[in-house]
mmCIF file of C-alpha atoms in Angstrom:
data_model
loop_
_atom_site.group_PDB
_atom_site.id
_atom_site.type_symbol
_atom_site.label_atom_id
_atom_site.label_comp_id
_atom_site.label_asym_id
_atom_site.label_seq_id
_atom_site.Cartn_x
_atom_site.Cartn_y
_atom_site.Cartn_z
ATOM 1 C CA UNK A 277 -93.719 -6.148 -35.343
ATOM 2 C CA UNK A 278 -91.635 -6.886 -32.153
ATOM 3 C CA UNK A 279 -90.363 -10.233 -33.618
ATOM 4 C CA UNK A 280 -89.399 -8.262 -36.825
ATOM 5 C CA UNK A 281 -87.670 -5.872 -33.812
ATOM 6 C CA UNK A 282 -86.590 -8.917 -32.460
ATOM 7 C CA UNK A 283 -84.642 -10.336 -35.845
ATOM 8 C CA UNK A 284 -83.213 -6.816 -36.633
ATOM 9 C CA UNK A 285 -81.325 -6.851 -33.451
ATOM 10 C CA UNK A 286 -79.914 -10.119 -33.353
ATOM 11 C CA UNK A 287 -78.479 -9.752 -36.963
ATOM 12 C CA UNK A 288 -77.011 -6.393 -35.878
ATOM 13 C CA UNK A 289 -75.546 -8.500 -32.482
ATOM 14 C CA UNK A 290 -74.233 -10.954 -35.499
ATOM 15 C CA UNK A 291 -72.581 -8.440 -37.674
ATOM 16 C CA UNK A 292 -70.799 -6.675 -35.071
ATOM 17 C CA UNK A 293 -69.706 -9.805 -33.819
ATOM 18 C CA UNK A 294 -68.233 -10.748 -37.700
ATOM 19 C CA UNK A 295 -66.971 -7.078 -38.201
ATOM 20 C CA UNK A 296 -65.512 -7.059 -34.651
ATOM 21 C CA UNK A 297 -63.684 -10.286 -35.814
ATOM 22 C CA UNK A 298 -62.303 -8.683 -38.441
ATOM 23 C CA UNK A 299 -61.188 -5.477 -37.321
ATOM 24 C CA UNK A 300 -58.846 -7.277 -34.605
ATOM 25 C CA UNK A 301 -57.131 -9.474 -37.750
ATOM 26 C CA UNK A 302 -55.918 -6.141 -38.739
ATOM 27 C CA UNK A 303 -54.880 -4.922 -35.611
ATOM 28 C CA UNK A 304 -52.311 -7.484 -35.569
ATOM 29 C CA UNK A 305 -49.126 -7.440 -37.565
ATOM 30 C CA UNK A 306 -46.494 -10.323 -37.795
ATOM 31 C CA UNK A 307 -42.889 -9.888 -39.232
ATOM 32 C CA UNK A 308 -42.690 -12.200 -42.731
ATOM 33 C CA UNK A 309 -39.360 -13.503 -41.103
ATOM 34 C CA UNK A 310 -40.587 -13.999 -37.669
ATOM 35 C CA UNK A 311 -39.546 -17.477 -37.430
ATOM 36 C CA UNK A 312 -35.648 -17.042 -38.494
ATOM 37 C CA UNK A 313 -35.479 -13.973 -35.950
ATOM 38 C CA UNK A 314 -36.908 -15.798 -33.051
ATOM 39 C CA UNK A 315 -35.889 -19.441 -34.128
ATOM 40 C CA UNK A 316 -33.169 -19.222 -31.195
ATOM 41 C CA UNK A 317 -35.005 -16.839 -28.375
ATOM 42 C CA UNK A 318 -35.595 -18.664 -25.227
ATOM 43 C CA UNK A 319 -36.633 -15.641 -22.378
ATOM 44 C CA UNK A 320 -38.415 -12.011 -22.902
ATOM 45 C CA UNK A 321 -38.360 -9.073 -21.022
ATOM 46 C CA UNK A 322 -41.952 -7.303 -20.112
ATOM 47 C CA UNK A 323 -41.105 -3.563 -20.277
ATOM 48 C CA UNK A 324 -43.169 -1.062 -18.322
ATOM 49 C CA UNK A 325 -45.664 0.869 -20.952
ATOM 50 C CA UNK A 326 -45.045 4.294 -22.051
ATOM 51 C CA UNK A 327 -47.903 5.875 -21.435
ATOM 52 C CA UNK A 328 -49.791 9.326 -22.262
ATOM 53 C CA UNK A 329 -52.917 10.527 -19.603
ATOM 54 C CA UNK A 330 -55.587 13.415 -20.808
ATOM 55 C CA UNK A 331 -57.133 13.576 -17.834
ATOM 56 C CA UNK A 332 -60.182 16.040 -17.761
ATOM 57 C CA UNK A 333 -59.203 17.737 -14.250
ATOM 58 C CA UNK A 334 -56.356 20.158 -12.768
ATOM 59 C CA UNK A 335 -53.479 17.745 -12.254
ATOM 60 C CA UNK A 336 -50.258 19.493 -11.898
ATOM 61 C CA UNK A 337 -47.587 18.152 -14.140
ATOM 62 C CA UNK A 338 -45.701 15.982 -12.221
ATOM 63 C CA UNK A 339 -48.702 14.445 -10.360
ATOM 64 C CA UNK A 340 -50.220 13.294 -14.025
ATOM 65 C CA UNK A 341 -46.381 11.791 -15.007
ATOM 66 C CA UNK A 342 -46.084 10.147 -11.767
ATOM 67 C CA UNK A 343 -49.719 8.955 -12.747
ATOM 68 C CA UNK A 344 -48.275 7.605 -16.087
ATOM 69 C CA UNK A 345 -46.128 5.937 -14.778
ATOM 70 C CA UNK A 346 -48.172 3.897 -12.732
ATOM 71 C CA UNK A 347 -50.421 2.951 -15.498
ATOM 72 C CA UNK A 348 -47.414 1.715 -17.443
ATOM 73 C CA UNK A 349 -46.113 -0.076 -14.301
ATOM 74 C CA UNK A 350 -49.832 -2.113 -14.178
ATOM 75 C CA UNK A 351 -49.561 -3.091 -17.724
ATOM 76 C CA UNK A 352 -46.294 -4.437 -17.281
ATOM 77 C CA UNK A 353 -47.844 -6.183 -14.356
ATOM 78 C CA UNK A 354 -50.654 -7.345 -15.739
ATOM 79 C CA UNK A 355 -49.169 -8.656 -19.194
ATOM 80 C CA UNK A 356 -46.435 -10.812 -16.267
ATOM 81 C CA UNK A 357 -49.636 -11.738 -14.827
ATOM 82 C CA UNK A 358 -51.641 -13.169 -17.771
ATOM 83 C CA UNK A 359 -48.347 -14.959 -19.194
ATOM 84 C CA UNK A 360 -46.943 -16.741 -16.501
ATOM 85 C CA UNK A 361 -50.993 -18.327 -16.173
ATOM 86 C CA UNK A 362 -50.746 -19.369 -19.549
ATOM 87 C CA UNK A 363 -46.661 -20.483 -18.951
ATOM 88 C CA UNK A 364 -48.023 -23.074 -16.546
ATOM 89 C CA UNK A 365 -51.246 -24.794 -18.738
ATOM 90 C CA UNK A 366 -47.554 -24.806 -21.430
ATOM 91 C CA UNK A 367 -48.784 -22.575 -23.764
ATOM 92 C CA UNK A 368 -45.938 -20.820 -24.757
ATOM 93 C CA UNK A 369 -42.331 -21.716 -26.770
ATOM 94 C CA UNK A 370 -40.423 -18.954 -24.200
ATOM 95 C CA UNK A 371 -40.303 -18.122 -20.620
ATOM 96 C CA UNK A 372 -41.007 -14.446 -19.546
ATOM 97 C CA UNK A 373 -38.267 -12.263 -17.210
ATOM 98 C CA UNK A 374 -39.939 -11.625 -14.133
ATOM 99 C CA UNK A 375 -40.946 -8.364 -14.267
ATOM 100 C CA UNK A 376 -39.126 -7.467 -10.432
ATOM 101 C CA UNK A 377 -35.541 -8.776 -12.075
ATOM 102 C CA UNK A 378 -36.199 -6.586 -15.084
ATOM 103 C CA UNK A 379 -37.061 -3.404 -13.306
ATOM 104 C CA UNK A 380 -34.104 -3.953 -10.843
ATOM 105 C CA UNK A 381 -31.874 -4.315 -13.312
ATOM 106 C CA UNK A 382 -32.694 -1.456 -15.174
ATOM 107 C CA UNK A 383 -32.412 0.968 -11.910
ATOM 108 C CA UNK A 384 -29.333 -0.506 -11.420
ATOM 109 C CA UNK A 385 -28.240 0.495 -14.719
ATOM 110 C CA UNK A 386 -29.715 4.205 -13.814
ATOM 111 C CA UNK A 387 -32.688 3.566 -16.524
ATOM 112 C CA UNK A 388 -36.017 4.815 -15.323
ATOM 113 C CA UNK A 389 -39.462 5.334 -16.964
ATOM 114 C CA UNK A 390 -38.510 8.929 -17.564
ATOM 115 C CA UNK A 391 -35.470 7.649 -19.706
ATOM 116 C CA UNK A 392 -35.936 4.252 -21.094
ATOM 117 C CA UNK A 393 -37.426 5.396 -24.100
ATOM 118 C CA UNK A 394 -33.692 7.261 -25.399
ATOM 119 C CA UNK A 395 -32.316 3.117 -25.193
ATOM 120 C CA UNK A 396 -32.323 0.697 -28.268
ATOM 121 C CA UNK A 397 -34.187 -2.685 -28.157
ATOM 122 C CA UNK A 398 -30.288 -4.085 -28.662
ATOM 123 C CA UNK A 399 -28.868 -2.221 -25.790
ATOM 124 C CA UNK A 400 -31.786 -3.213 -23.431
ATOM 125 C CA UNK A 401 -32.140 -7.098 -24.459
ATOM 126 C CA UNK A 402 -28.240 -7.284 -23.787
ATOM 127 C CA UNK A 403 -28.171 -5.094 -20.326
ATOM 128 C CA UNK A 404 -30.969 -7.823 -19.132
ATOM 129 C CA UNK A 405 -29.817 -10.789 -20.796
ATOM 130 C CA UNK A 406 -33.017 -11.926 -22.617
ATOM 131 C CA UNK A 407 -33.903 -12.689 -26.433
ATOM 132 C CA UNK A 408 -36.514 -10.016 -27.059
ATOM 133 C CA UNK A 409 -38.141 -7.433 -25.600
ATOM 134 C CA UNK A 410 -42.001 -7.069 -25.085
ATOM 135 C CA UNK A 411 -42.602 -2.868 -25.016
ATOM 136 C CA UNK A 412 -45.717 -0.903 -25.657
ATOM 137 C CA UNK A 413 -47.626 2.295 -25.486
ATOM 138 C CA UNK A 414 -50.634 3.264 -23.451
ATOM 139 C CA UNK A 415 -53.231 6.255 -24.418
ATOM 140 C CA UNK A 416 -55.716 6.920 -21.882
ATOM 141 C CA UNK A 417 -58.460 9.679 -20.150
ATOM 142 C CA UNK A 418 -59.254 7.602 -17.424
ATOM 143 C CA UNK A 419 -57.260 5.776 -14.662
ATOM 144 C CA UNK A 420 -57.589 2.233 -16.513
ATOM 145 C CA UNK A 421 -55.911 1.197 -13.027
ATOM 146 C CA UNK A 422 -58.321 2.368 -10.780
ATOM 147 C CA UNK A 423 -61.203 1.379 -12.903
ATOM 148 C CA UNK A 424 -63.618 2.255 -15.551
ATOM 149 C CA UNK A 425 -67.642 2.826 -15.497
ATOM 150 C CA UNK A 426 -68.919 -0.260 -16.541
ATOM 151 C CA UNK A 427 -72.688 1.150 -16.949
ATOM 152 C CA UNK A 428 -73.488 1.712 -20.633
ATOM 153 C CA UNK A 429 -77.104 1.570 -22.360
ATOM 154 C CA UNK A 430 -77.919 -0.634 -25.723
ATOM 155 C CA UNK A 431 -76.742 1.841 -28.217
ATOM 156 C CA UNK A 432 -73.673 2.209 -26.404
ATOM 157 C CA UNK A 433 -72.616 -1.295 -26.265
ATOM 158 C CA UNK A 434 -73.695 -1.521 -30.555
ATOM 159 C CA UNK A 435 -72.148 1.910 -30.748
ATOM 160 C CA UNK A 436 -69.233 1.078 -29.186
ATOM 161 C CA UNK A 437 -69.285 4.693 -27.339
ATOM 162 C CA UNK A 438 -67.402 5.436 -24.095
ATOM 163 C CA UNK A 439 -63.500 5.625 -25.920
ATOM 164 C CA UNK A 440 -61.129 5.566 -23.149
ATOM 165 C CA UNK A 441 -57.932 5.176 -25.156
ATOM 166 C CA UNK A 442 -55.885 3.111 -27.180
ATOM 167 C CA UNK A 443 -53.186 0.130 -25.905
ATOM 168 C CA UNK A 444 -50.288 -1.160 -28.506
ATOM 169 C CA UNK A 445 -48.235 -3.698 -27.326
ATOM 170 C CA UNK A 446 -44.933 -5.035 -29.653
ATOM 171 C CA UNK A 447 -42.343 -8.426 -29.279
ATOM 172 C CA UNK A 448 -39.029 -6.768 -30.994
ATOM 173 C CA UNK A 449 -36.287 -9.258 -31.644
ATOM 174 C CA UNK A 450 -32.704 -8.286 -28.919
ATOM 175 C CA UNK A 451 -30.561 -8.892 -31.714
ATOM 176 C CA UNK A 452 -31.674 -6.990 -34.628
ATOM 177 C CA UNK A 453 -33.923 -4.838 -32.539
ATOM 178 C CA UNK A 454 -36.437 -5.362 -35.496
ATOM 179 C CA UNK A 455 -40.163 -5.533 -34.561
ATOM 180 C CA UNK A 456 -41.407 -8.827 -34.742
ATOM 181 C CA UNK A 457 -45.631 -8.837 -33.629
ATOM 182 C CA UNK A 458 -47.658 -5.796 -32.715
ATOM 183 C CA UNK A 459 -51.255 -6.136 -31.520
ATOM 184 C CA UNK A 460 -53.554 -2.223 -31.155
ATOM 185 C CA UNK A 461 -56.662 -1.836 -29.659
ATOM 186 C CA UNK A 462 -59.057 0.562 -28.882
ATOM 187 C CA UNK A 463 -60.200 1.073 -25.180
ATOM 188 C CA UNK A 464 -63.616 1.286 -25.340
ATOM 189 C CA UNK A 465 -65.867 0.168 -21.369
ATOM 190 C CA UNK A 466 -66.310 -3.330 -23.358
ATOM 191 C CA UNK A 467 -62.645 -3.775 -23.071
ATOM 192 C CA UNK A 468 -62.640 -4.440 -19.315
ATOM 193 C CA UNK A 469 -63.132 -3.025 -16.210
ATOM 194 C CA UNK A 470 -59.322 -2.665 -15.042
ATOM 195 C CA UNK A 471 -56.053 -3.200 -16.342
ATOM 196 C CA UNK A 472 -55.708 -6.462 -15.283
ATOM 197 C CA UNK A 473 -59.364 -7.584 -17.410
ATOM 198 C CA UNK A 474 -58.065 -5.704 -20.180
ATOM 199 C CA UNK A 475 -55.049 -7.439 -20.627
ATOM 200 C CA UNK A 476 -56.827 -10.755 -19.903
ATOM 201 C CA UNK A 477 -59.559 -10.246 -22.718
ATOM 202 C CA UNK A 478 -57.314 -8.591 -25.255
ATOM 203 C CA UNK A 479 -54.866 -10.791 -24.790
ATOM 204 C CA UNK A 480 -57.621 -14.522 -25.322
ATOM 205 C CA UNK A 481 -58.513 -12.523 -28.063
ATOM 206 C CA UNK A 482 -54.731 -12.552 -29.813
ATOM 207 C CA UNK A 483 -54.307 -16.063 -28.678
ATOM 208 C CA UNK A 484 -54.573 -17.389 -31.822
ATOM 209 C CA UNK A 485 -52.563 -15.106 -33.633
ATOM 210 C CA UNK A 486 -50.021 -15.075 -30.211
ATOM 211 C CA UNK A 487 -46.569 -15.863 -32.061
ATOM 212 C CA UNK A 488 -44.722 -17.865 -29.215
ATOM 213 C CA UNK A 489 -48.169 -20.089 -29.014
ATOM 214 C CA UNK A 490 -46.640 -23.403 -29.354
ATOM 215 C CA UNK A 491 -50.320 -24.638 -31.395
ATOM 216 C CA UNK A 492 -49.697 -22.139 -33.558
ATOM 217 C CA UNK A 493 -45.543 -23.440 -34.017
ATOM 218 C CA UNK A 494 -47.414 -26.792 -34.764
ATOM 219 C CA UNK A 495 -49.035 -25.399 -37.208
ATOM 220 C CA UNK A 496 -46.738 -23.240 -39.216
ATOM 221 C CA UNK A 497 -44.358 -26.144 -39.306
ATOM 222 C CA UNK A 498 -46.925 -28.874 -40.738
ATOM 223 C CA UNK A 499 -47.699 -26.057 -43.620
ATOM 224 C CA UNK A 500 -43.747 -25.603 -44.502
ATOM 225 C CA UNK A 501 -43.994 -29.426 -44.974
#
């Protein structure tokens, strides 16, 4: 009986591992002419993430935006963080702003969180000087920043209970401002324990599918031959 136990739940741990698989093919979506738009793009810009907080307590409203707004800030953060690792083991076909520069230059410009969302991907990829732009959107009811519980039983981890939110991140081409890549996921506590290990995870998970991944360049080009 317990080995029959035993089987049952390492074939579940093996489907949910296939169907897992497949769910985060689907999440991904690359442009059909992604290599004539980005043929020529050399240097991206990391924008902070818009984000949206349901926080379950009595936040006034410009505590939770101010909130938002540091969520979005350690995405941005993190995504610099993960790329510029990978930059130096030459993973990638671009270089990435650094995020400091981009921020500065977009204060300078009298663009803030609060406002960068009325501006086109054109009119920010010129005001920085960069090829594309790498934006996204955050949905949280936790403080992803701060932290998440990372205690969950069995049927929560096959369940995949504990929903926290939802990250989308997007490359859209500077000239054309058309949307080149987007990758969603769900936030669930196997997603990481922080911003920075949810970028990190979601991130090795999209490697393969990364666009600027110079293996993957390699390989596109041997099929067109």
């Amino acid at each position: 009986m317990q080995r029959k136990i035993a089987a049952i739940l390492i074939w579940s741990v093996v489907l949910l591992i296939g169907t897992s698989g497949l769910r985060a093919q689907k999440n991904i979506y690359e442009a059909y002419k992604f290599d004539v738009l980005s043929k020529d793009h050399r240097l991206l810009a990391i924008l902070p993430f818009l984000t949206r907080l349901d926080l379950k307590d009595d936040r006034t409203q410009k505590s939770l935006k101010a909130l938002e707004k540091k969520e979005g800030l350690a995405v941005q953060n993190a995504l610099e963080t993960y790329f510029s690792k990978r930059k130096k083991k030459k993973k990638f076909s671009v270089d990435f702003q650094n995020t400091e520069d981009t921020n500065a230059m977009l204060a300078q410009n009298n663009i803030s969180y609060e406002n960068i969302d009325i501006y086109t991907t054109e009119q920010l990829s010129e005001l920085l000087g960069v090829d594309g732009i790498i934006s996204g959107t955050l949905s949280l009811n936790v403080l992803l920043s701060k932290g998440v519980p990372t205690e969950f039983s069995i049927i929560d981890y096959f369940l995949g209970e504990a929903n926290y939110g939802r990250i989308g991140i997007k490359i859209s081409d500077g000239d054309s401002g058309k949307l080149l890549w987007k990758y969603e996921k769900k936030i669930t506590k196997k997603s990481g324990k922080n911003t920075d290990d949810l970028i990190d995870r979601m991130m090795k998970l999209a490697a393969r599918k990364f666009p600027y991944d110079r293996e993957k360049r390699k390989e596109r080009k041997k099929q067109k031959k």
